[in-house]
Amino acid sequence: MTHHDDHSHDHFHGDHNHTHGDHDHSHGHSHNHDHSHAHPHELSFEQKLEKLFGHWIDHNDSHKETFFTWAKRADDAKLTEIAKRLDKVGKLSEEVTGLLKEALKILQS
């Protein structure tokens, strides 16, 4: 009886590994690369541009906040000249975001 139980366990274990192996293979095979590679071809030029504007605006805004944060820290550390320049970079980033938003608005009109 013990021998039979061991055999069942070994058999099940073998099936489990086989299924797991198949799962891993199909998971690896259905990687999103194919989907994301084909996806941009379905978009018009304007749609691609609109997506890019959204990305650029978000990206630029996050950098802008970082510039202002570090300008304040530099100022607190008595690095006045560096703080001035970082503050200016933050303000220029606001200008860049404004231009991107204007362009997006034109695209969407």
CSV table of N, CA, C and O in Angstrom, one decimal:
chain,number,residue,atom,x,y,z
A,1,MET,N,0.8,-1.2,0.0
A,1,MET,CA,0.0,0.0,0.0
A,1,MET,C,0.9,1.3,0.0
A,1,MET,O,0.6,2.2,-0.7
A,2,THR,N,1.9,1.2,0.8
A,2,THR,CA,2.8,2.4,0.9
A,2,THR,C,3.5,2.6,-0.5
A,2,THR,O,3.6,3.7,-1.0
A,3,HIS,N,3.8,1.5,-1.2
A,3,HIS,CA,4.5,1.5,-2.5
A,3,HIS,C,3.5,2.2,-3.5
A,3,HIS,O,3.9,3.0,-4.3
A,4,HIS,N,2.2,1.8,-3.4
A,4,HIS,CA,1.2,2.3,-4.3
A,4,HIS,C,1.1,3.9,-4.1
A,4,HIS,O,1.0,4.6,-5.1
A,5,ASP,N,1.0,4.3,-2.8
A,5,ASP,CA,0.9,5.7,-2.5
A,5,ASP,C,2.1,6.5,-3.1
A,5,ASP,O,1.9,7.5,-3.7
A,6,ASP,N,3.3,5.9,-2.9
A,6,ASP,CA,4.5,6.6,-3.4
A,6,ASP,C,4.4,6.7,-4.9
A,6,ASP,O,4.7,7.7,-5.5
A,7,HIS,N,3.9,5.6,-5.6
A,7,HIS,CA,3.8,5.7,-7.1
A,7,HIS,C,2.8,6.8,-7.5
A,7,HIS,O,3.1,7.5,-8.4
A,8,SER,N,1.7,6.9,-6.8
A,8,SER,CA,0.7,7.9,-7.1
A,8,SER,C,1.3,9.3,-7.0
A,8,SER,O,1.1,10.1,-7.8
A,9,HIS,N,2.0,9.4,-5.9
A,9,HIS,CA,2.6,10.7,-5.7
A,9,HIS,C,3.6,11.1,-6.8
A,9,HIS,O,3.6,12.2,-7.3
A,10,ASP,N,4.5,10.1,-7.1
A,10,ASP,CA,5.4,10.4,-8.2
A,10,ASP,C,4.7,10.7,-9.5
A,10,ASP,O,5.1,11.6,-10.2
A,11,HIS,N,3.7,10.0,-9.8
A,11,HIS,CA,3.0,10.2,-11.0
A,11,HIS,C,2.3,11.6,-11.1
A,11,HIS,O,2.5,12.3,-12.0
A,12,PHE,N,1.7,11.9,-10.0
A,12,PHE,CA,1.0,13.3,-9.8
A,12,PHE,C,2.1,14.4,-9.9
A,12,PHE,O,1.9,15.3,-10.6
A,13,HIS,N,3.2,14.1,-9.2
A,13,HIS,CA,4.3,15.1,-9.2
A,13,HIS,C,4.8,15.4,-10.7
A,13,HIS,O,5.0,16.5,-11.1
A,14,GLY,N,4.9,14.2,-11.4
A,14,GLY,CA,5.3,14.4,-12.8
A,14,GLY,C,4.3,15.2,-13.6
A,14,GLY,O,4.7,16.0,-14.4
A,15,ASP,N,3.0,14.9,-13.4
A,15,ASP,CA,2.0,15.7,-14.2
A,15,ASP,C,2.1,17.1,-13.8
A,15,ASP,O,1.9,18.0,-14.6
A,16,HIS,N,2.2,17.4,-12.5
A,16,HIS,CA,2.3,18.8,-12.0
A,16,HIS,C,3.4,19.5,-12.7
A,16,HIS,O,3.2,20.6,-13.2
A,17,ASN,N,4.6,18.9,-12.7
A,17,ASN,CA,5.7,19.6,-13.4
A,17,ASN,C,5.5,19.8,-14.9
A,17,ASN,O,5.8,20.9,-15.4
A,18,HIS,N,4.8,18.8,-15.5
A,18,HIS,CA,4.6,19.0,-16.9
A,18,HIS,C,3.6,20.1,-17.2
A,18,HIS,O,3.9,21.0,-18.0
A,19,THR,N,2.5,20.2,-16.4
A,19,THR,CA,1.6,21.3,-16.5
A,19,THR,C,2.2,22.6,-16.2
A,19,THR,O,2.0,23.6,-17.0
A,20,HIS,N,3.0,22.6,-15.2
A,20,HIS,CA,3.7,23.9,-14.8
A,20,HIS,C,4.6,24.3,-15.9
A,20,HIS,O,4.6,25.5,-16.3
A,21,GLY,N,5.3,23.3,-16.5
A,21,GLY,CA,6.2,23.7,-17.6
A,21,GLY,C,5.4,24.2,-18.8
A,21,GLY,O,5.8,25.2,-19.4
A,22,ASP,N,4.3,23.6,-19.1
A,22,ASP,CA,3.4,24.1,-20.2
A,22,ASP,C,3.0,25.6,-19.9
A,22,ASP,O,2.9,26.4,-20.8
A,23,HIS,N,2.6,25.8,-18.6
A,23,HIS,CA,2.1,27.1,-18.2
A,23,HIS,C,3.2,28.1,-18.4
A,23,HIS,O,3.0,29.2,-19.0
A,24,ASP,N,4.4,27.8,-18.0
A,24,ASP,CA,5.5,28.7,-18.1
A,24,ASP,C,5.8,29.0,-19.6
A,24,ASP,O,6.0,30.2,-19.9
A,25,HIS,N,5.7,28.0,-20.4
A,25,HIS,CA,6.0,28.2,-21.8
A,25,HIS,C,5.0,29.1,-22.4
A,25,HIS,O,5.3,30.1,-23.1
A,26,SER,N,3.7,28.8,-22.2
A,26,SER,CA,2.6,29.6,-22.8
A,26,SER,C,2.7,31.1,-22.3
A,26,SER,O,2.4,32.0,-23.0
A,27,HIS,N,3.0,31.2,-21.0
A,27,HIS,CA,3.1,32.6,-20.5
A,27,HIS,C,4.2,33.3,-21.2
A,27,HIS,O,4.1,34.5,-21.6
A,28,GLY,N,5.4,32.7,-21.3
A,28,GLY,CA,6.5,33.3,-22.0
A,28,GLY,C,6.1,33.6,-23.4
A,28,GLY,O,6.5,34.6,-24.0
A,29,HIS,N,5.4,32.7,-24.1
A,29,HIS,CA,5.0,32.9,-25.5
A,29,HIS,C,4.1,34.0,-25.7
A,29,HIS,O,4.2,34.7,-26.6
A,30,SER,N,3.1,34.2,-24.7
A,30,SER,CA,2.2,35.3,-24.9
A,30,SER,C,2.6,36.6,-24.3
A,30,SER,O,1.8,37.3,-23.7
A,31,HIS,N,3.9,36.9,-24.4
A,31,HIS,CA,4.4,38.1,-23.9
A,31,HIS,C,3.8,39.3,-24.6
A,31,HIS,O,3.4,39.2,-25.7
A,32,ASN,N,3.6,40.4,-23.9
A,32,ASN,CA,2.9,41.5,-24.5
A,32,ASN,C,3.7,42.2,-25.6
A,32,ASN,O,3.2,43.1,-26.2
A,33,HIS,N,4.9,41.7,-25.9
A,33,HIS,CA,5.7,42.4,-27.0
A,33,HIS,C,4.9,42.4,-28.3
A,33,HIS,O,4.9,43.5,-28.9
A,34,ASP,N,4.3,41.3,-28.7
A,34,ASP,CA,3.6,41.3,-29.9
A,34,ASP,C,2.5,42.3,-30.0
A,34,ASP,O,2.3,43.0,-30.9
A,35,HIS,N,1.7,42.4,-28.8
A,35,HIS,CA,0.6,43.3,-28.8
A,35,HIS,C,1.1,44.7,-28.9
A,35,HIS,O,0.6,45.5,-29.7
A,36,SER,N,2.1,45.1,-28.0
A,36,SER,CA,2.5,46.5,-28.0
A,36,SER,C,3.3,46.8,-29.3
A,36,SER,O,3.3,48.0,-29.7
A,37,HIS,N,3.9,45.8,-30.0
A,37,HIS,CA,4.6,46.1,-31.2
A,37,HIS,C,3.6,46.4,-32.3
A,37,HIS,O,3.8,47.3,-33.1
A,38,ALA,N,2.4,45.7,-32.3
A,38,ALA,CA,1.4,45.9,-33.4
A,38,ALA,C,0.5,47.1,-33.1
A,38,ALA,O,0.0,47.7,-34.0
A,39,HIS,N,0.3,47.4,-31.8
A,39,HIS,CA,-0.6,48.4,-31.4
A,39,HIS,C,-0.4,49.8,-32.1
A,39,HIS,O,-1.4,50.4,-32.6
A,40,PRO,N,0.8,50.3,-32.1
A,40,PRO,CA,1.0,51.7,-32.7
A,40,PRO,C,0.5,51.7,-34.2
A,40,PRO,O,0.1,52.8,-34.7
A,41,HIS,N,0.6,50.6,-34.9
A,41,HIS,CA,0.2,50.6,-36.3
A,41,HIS,C,-1.3,50.9,-36.5
A,41,HIS,O,-1.8,51.2,-37.5
A,42,GLU,N,-2.1,50.6,-35.4
A,42,GLU,CA,-3.5,50.8,-35.5
A,42,GLU,C,-3.9,52.3,-35.2
A,42,GLU,O,-5.0,52.7,-35.5
A,43,LEU,N,-3.0,53.1,-34.7
A,43,LEU,CA,-3.3,54.5,-34.4
A,43,LEU,C,-2.9,55.4,-35.6
A,43,LEU,O,-2.0,55.1,-36.3
A,44,SER,N,-3.7,56.4,-35.7
A,44,SER,CA,-3.4,57.5,-36.7
A,44,SER,C,-2.3,58.3,-36.2
A,44,SER,O,-1.9,58.3,-35.0
A,45,PHE,N,-1.7,59.1,-37.1
A,45,PHE,CA,-0.6,60.0,-36.7
A,45,PHE,C,-1.0,60.9,-35.6
A,45,PHE,O,-0.3,61.1,-34.6
A,46,GLU,N,-2.2,61.5,-35.7
A,46,GLU,CA,-2.7,62.4,-34.7
A,46,GLU,C,-2.9,61.7,-33.4
A,46,GLU,O,-2.7,62.3,-32.3
A,47,GLN,N,-3.4,60.5,-33.4
A,47,GLN,CA,-3.6,59.7,-32.1
A,47,GLN,C,-2.3,59.5,-31.5
A,47,GLN,O,-2.2,59.6,-30.2
A,48,LYS,N,-1.3,59.1,-32.3
A,48,LYS,CA,0.1,58.9,-31.7
A,48,LYS,C,0.6,60.1,-31.0
A,48,LYS,O,1.1,60.1,-29.9
A,49,LEU,N,0.4,61.2,-31.8
A,49,LEU,CA,0.9,62.5,-31.3
A,49,LEU,C,0.2,62.9,-30.0
A,49,LEU,O,0.8,63.4,-29.0
A,50,GLU,N,-1.1,62.7,-29.9
A,50,GLU,CA,-1.9,63.0,-28.7
A,50,GLU,C,-1.4,62.2,-27.5
A,50,GLU,O,-1.3,62.7,-26.4
A,51,LYS,N,-1.1,60.9,-27.8
A,51,LYS,CA,-0.6,60.1,-26.7
A,51,LYS,C,0.8,60.6,-26.2
A,51,LYS,O,1.1,60.7,-25.1
A,52,LEU,N,1.6,61.0,-27.2
A,52,LEU,CA,2.9,61.6,-26.9
A,52,LEU,C,2.8,62.8,-26.1
A,52,LEU,O,3.5,63.0,-25.1
A,53,PHE,N,1.9,63.7,-26.5
A,53,PHE,CA,1.7,65.0,-25.7
A,53,PHE,C,1.3,64.7,-24.3
A,53,PHE,O,1.9,65.3,-23.4
A,54,GLY,N,0.4,63.7,-24.1
A,54,GLY,CA,0.1,63.4,-22.7
A,54,GLY,C,1.3,62.9,-21.9
A,54,GLY,O,1.5,63.3,-20.8
A,55,HIS,N,2.1,62.1,-22.5
A,55,HIS,CA,3.3,61.5,-21.9
A,55,HIS,C,4.3,62.7,-21.6
A,55,HIS,O,4.8,62.8,-20.5
A,56,TRP,N,4.5,63.5,-22.6
A,56,TRP,CA,5.5,64.6,-22.4
A,56,TRP,C,5.0,65.6,-21.3
A,56,TRP,O,5.8,66.1,-20.5
A,57,ILE,N,3.7,65.9,-21.3
A,57,ILE,CA,3.2,66.8,-20.3
A,57,ILE,C,3.4,66.3,-18.8
A,57,ILE,O,3.9,66.9,-18.0
A,58,ASP,N,3.0,65.0,-18.7
A,58,ASP,CA,3.1,64.4,-17.3
A,58,ASP,C,4.6,64.3,-16.9
A,58,ASP,O,5.0,64.6,-15.8
A,59,HIS,N,5.4,63.9,-17.9
A,59,HIS,CA,6.9,63.7,-17.6
A,59,HIS,C,7.5,65.1,-17.2
A,59,HIS,O,8.3,65.2,-16.3
A,60,ASN,N,7.2,66.1,-18.0
A,60,ASN,CA,7.8,67.4,-17.8
A,60,ASN,C,7.3,68.0,-16.5
A,60,ASN,O,8.1,68.6,-15.7
A,61,ASP,N,6.0,67.8,-16.1
A,61,ASP,CA,5.5,68.3,-14.9
A,61,ASP,C,6.2,67.6,-13.7
A,61,ASP,O,6.5,68.3,-12.7
A,62,SER,N,6.5,66.3,-13.8
A,62,SER,CA,7.2,65.7,-12.7
A,62,SER,C,8.6,66.2,-12.5
A,62,SER,O,9.1,66.4,-11.4
A,63,HIS,N,9.2,66.5,-13.6
A,63,HIS,CA,10.6,67.1,-13.5
A,63,HIS,C,10.5,68.5,-12.9
A,63,HIS,O,11.4,68.9,-12.1
A,64,LYS,N,9.5,69.3,-13.4
A,64,LYS,CA,9.4,70.6,-12.9
A,64,LYS,C,9.3,70.6,-11.4
A,64,LYS,O,10.0,71.4,-10.7
A,65,GLU,N,8.5,69.8,-10.8
A,65,GLU,CA,8.3,69.7,-9.3
A,65,GLU,C,9.7,69.3,-8.7
A,65,GLU,O,10.0,69.9,-7.6
A,66,THR,N,10.4,68.4,-9.3
A,66,THR,CA,11.7,68.1,-8.8
A,66,THR,C,12.7,69.2,-8.8
A,66,THR,O,13.4,69.5,-7.8
A,67,PHE,N,12.7,70.0,-9.9
A,67,PHE,CA,13.6,71.2,-10.0
A,67,PHE,C,13.3,72.2,-8.9
A,67,PHE,O,14.2,72.7,-8.2
A,68,PHE,N,12.0,72.5,-8.6
A,68,PHE,CA,11.6,73.4,-7.6
A,68,PHE,C,12.0,72.9,-6.2
A,68,PHE,O,12.4,73.6,-5.3
A,69,THR,N,11.8,71.6,-6.0
A,69,THR,CA,12.1,71.0,-4.7
A,69,THR,C,13.6,71.2,-4.4
A,69,THR,O,14.0,71.6,-3.3
A,70,TRP,N,14.4,70.8,-5.4
A,70,TRP,CA,15.9,70.9,-5.2
A,70,TRP,C,16.4,72.4,-5.2
A,70,TRP,O,17.4,72.7,-4.6
A,71,ALA,N,15.7,73.3,-5.9
A,71,ALA,CA,16.1,74.7,-5.8
A,71,ALA,C,15.9,75.1,-4.4
A,71,ALA,O,16.8,75.8,-3.8
A,72,LYS,N,14.8,74.8,-3.7
A,72,LYS,CA,14.6,75.1,-2.3
A,72,LYS,C,15.6,74.5,-1.4
A,72,LYS,O,16.2,75.2,-0.5
A,73,ARG,N,16.0,73.2,-1.7
A,73,ARG,CA,17.0,72.6,-0.8
A,73,ARG,C,18.4,73.2,-1.0
A,73,ARG,O,19.1,73.4,-0.1
A,74,ALA,N,18.7,73.6,-2.3
A,74,ALA,CA,20.0,74.2,-2.6
A,74,ALA,C,20.0,75.6,-1.9
A,74,ALA,O,21.0,76.0,-1.3
A,75,ASP,N,18.9,76.3,-1.9
A,75,ASP,CA,18.8,77.6,-1.2
A,75,ASP,C,19.0,77.4,0.3
A,75,ASP,O,19.7,78.2,0.9
A,76,ASP,N,18.4,76.4,0.9
A,76,ASP,CA,18.5,76.1,2.3
A,76,ASP,C,20.0,75.8,2.7
A,76,ASP,O,20.4,76.1,3.8
A,77,ALA,N,20.7,75.2,1.7
A,77,ALA,CA,22.1,74.8,1.9
A,77,ALA,C,23.0,76.0,1.6
A,77,ALA,O,24.2,75.8,1.5
A,78,LYS,N,22.5,77.2,1.4
A,78,LYS,CA,23.2,78.4,1.0
A,78,LYS,C,23.9,78.3,-0.3
A,78,LYS,O,24.9,79.0,-0.6
A,79,LEU,N,23.4,77.4,-1.2
A,79,LEU,CA,23.9,77.3,-2.6
A,79,LEU,C,23.1,78.2,-3.5
A,79,LEU,O,22.3,77.7,-4.3
A,80,THR,N,23.1,79.5,-3.2
A,80,THR,CA,22.2,80.5,-3.8
A,80,THR,C,22.3,80.5,-5.4
A,80,THR,O,21.2,80.5,-6.0
A,81,GLU,N,23.4,80.5,-5.9
A,81,GLU,CA,23.6,80.5,-7.4
A,81,GLU,C,23.0,79.3,-8.0
A,81,GLU,O,22.3,79.4,-9.1
A,82,ILE,N,23.2,78.1,-7.4
A,82,ILE,CA,22.6,76.9,-7.9
A,82,ILE,C,21.1,76.9,-7.8
A,82,ILE,O,20.3,76.6,-8.7
A,83,ALA,N,20.6,77.4,-6.6
A,83,ALA,CA,19.2,77.5,-6.4
A,83,ALA,C,18.5,78.4,-7.4
A,83,ALA,O,17.4,78.0,-7.9
A,84,LYS,N,19.1,79.5,-7.7
A,84,LYS,CA,18.6,80.4,-8.8
A,84,LYS,C,18.4,79.7,-10.1
A,84,LYS,O,17.4,79.9,-10.8
A,85,ARG,N,19.4,79.0,-10.5
A,85,ARG,CA,19.4,78.3,-11.8
A,85,ARG,C,18.3,77.2,-11.8
A,85,ARG,O,17.6,77.0,-12.8
A,86,LEU,N,18.3,76.4,-10.7
A,86,LEU,CA,17.2,75.4,-10.6
A,86,LEU,C,15.8,75.9,-10.6
A,86,LEU,O,14.9,75.4,-11.3
A,87,ASP,N,15.7,77.1,-10.0
A,87,ASP,CA,14.4,77.7,-10.0
A,87,ASP,C,14.0,78.2,-11.4
A,87,ASP,O,12.9,78.0,-11.8
A,88,LYS,N,15.0,78.7,-12.1
A,88,LYS,CA,14.8,79.1,-13.5
A,88,LYS,C,14.4,77.9,-14.4
A,88,LYS,O,13.5,78.0,-15.2
A,89,VAL,N,15.1,76.8,-14.2
A,89,VAL,CA,14.8,75.6,-14.9
A,89,VAL,C,13.4,75.2,-14.7
A,89,VAL,O,12.7,74.8,-15.6
A,90,GLY,N,12.9,75.2,-13.4
A,90,GLY,CA,11.6,74.9,-13.1
A,90,GLY,C,10.6,75.8,-13.8
A,90,GLY,O,9.6,75.3,-14.3
A,91,LYS,N,10.9,77.1,-13.9
A,91,LYS,CA,10.0,78.0,-14.5
A,91,LYS,C,10.0,77.8,-16.1
A,91,LYS,O,8.9,77.9,-16.7
A,92,LEU,N,11.2,77.5,-16.6
A,92,LEU,CA,11.2,77.1,-18.0
A,92,LEU,C,10.4,75.8,-18.3
A,92,LEU,O,9.8,75.7,-19.3
A,93,SER,N,10.5,74.9,-17.4
A,93,SER,CA,9.7,73.7,-17.5
A,93,SER,C,8.2,74.0,-17.5
A,93,SER,O,7.4,73.3,-18.3
A,94,GLU,N,7.8,74.9,-16.7
A,94,GLU,CA,6.4,75.4,-16.7
A,94,GLU,C,6.0,75.9,-18.1
A,94,GLU,O,4.9,75.7,-18.6
A,95,GLU,N,6.9,76.7,-18.7
A,95,GLU,CA,6.7,77.2,-20.0
A,95,GLU,C,6.6,76.1,-21.1
A,95,GLU,O,5.8,76.2,-22.0
A,96,VAL,N,7.5,75.1,-21.0
A,96,VAL,CA,7.5,74.0,-21.9
A,96,VAL,C,6.1,73.3,-21.8
A,96,VAL,O,5.5,72.9,-22.8
A,97,THR,N,5.7,73.0,-20.5
A,97,THR,CA,4.4,72.4,-20.3
A,97,THR,C,3.2,73.2,-21.0
A,97,THR,O,2.4,72.6,-21.6
A,98,GLY,N,3.3,74.5,-20.8
A,98,GLY,CA,2.3,75.4,-21.4
A,98,GLY,C,2.3,75.2,-22.9
A,98,GLY,O,1.2,75.2,-23.5
A,99,LEU,N,3.4,75.2,-23.5
A,99,LEU,CA,3.5,75.1,-25.0
A,99,LEU,C,3.0,73.7,-25.5
A,99,LEU,O,2.3,73.6,-26.5
A,100,LEU,N,3.3,72.7,-24.7
A,100,LEU,CA,2.8,71.3,-25.0
A,100,LEU,C,1.3,71.3,-24.9
A,100,LEU,O,0.6,70.7,-25.8
A,101,LYS,N,0.7,71.9,-23.9
A,101,LYS,CA,-0.7,71.9,-23.7
A,101,LYS,C,-1.4,72.7,-24.8
A,101,LYS,O,-2.5,72.3,-25.3
A,102,GLU,N,-0.8,73.8,-25.3
A,102,GLU,CA,-1.3,74.6,-26.4
A,102,GLU,C,-1.4,73.8,-27.7
A,102,GLU,O,-2.3,73.7,-28.4
A,103,ALA,N,-0.3,73.1,-27.9
A,103,ALA,CA,-0.2,72.3,-29.1
A,103,ALA,C,-1.2,71.1,-29.1
A,103,ALA,O,-1.8,70.8,-30.1
A,104,LEU,N,-1.4,70.5,-27.9
A,104,LEU,CA,-2.4,69.5,-27.7
A,104,LEU,C,-3.8,70.0,-28.0
A,104,LEU,O,-4.6,69.4,-28.7
A,105,LYS,N,-4.1,71.2,-27.5
A,105,LYS,CA,-5.4,71.8,-27.7
A,105,LYS,C,-5.6,72.1,-29.2
A,105,LYS,O,-6.7,71.8,-29.7
A,106,ILE,N,-4.6,72.5,-29.9
A,106,ILE,CA,-4.7,72.7,-31.4
A,106,ILE,C,-5.0,71.4,-32.1
A,106,ILE,O,-5.9,71.3,-32.9
A,107,LEU,N,-4.3,70.4,-31.6
A,107,LEU,CA,-4.5,69.0,-32.2
A,107,LEU,C,-5.9,68.5,-32.0
A,107,LEU,O,-6.5,67.9,-32.9
A,108,GLN,N,-6.4,68.8,-30.8
A,108,GLN,CA,-7.8,68.2,-30.5
A,108,GLN,C,-8.9,69.1,-31.0
A,108,GLN,O,-10.1,68.7,-31.0
A,109,SER,N,-8.6,70.3,-31.6
A,109,SER,CA,-9.7,71.2,-32.1
A,109,SER,C,-10.1,70.8,-33.5
A,109,SER,O,-9.5,70.1,-34.2
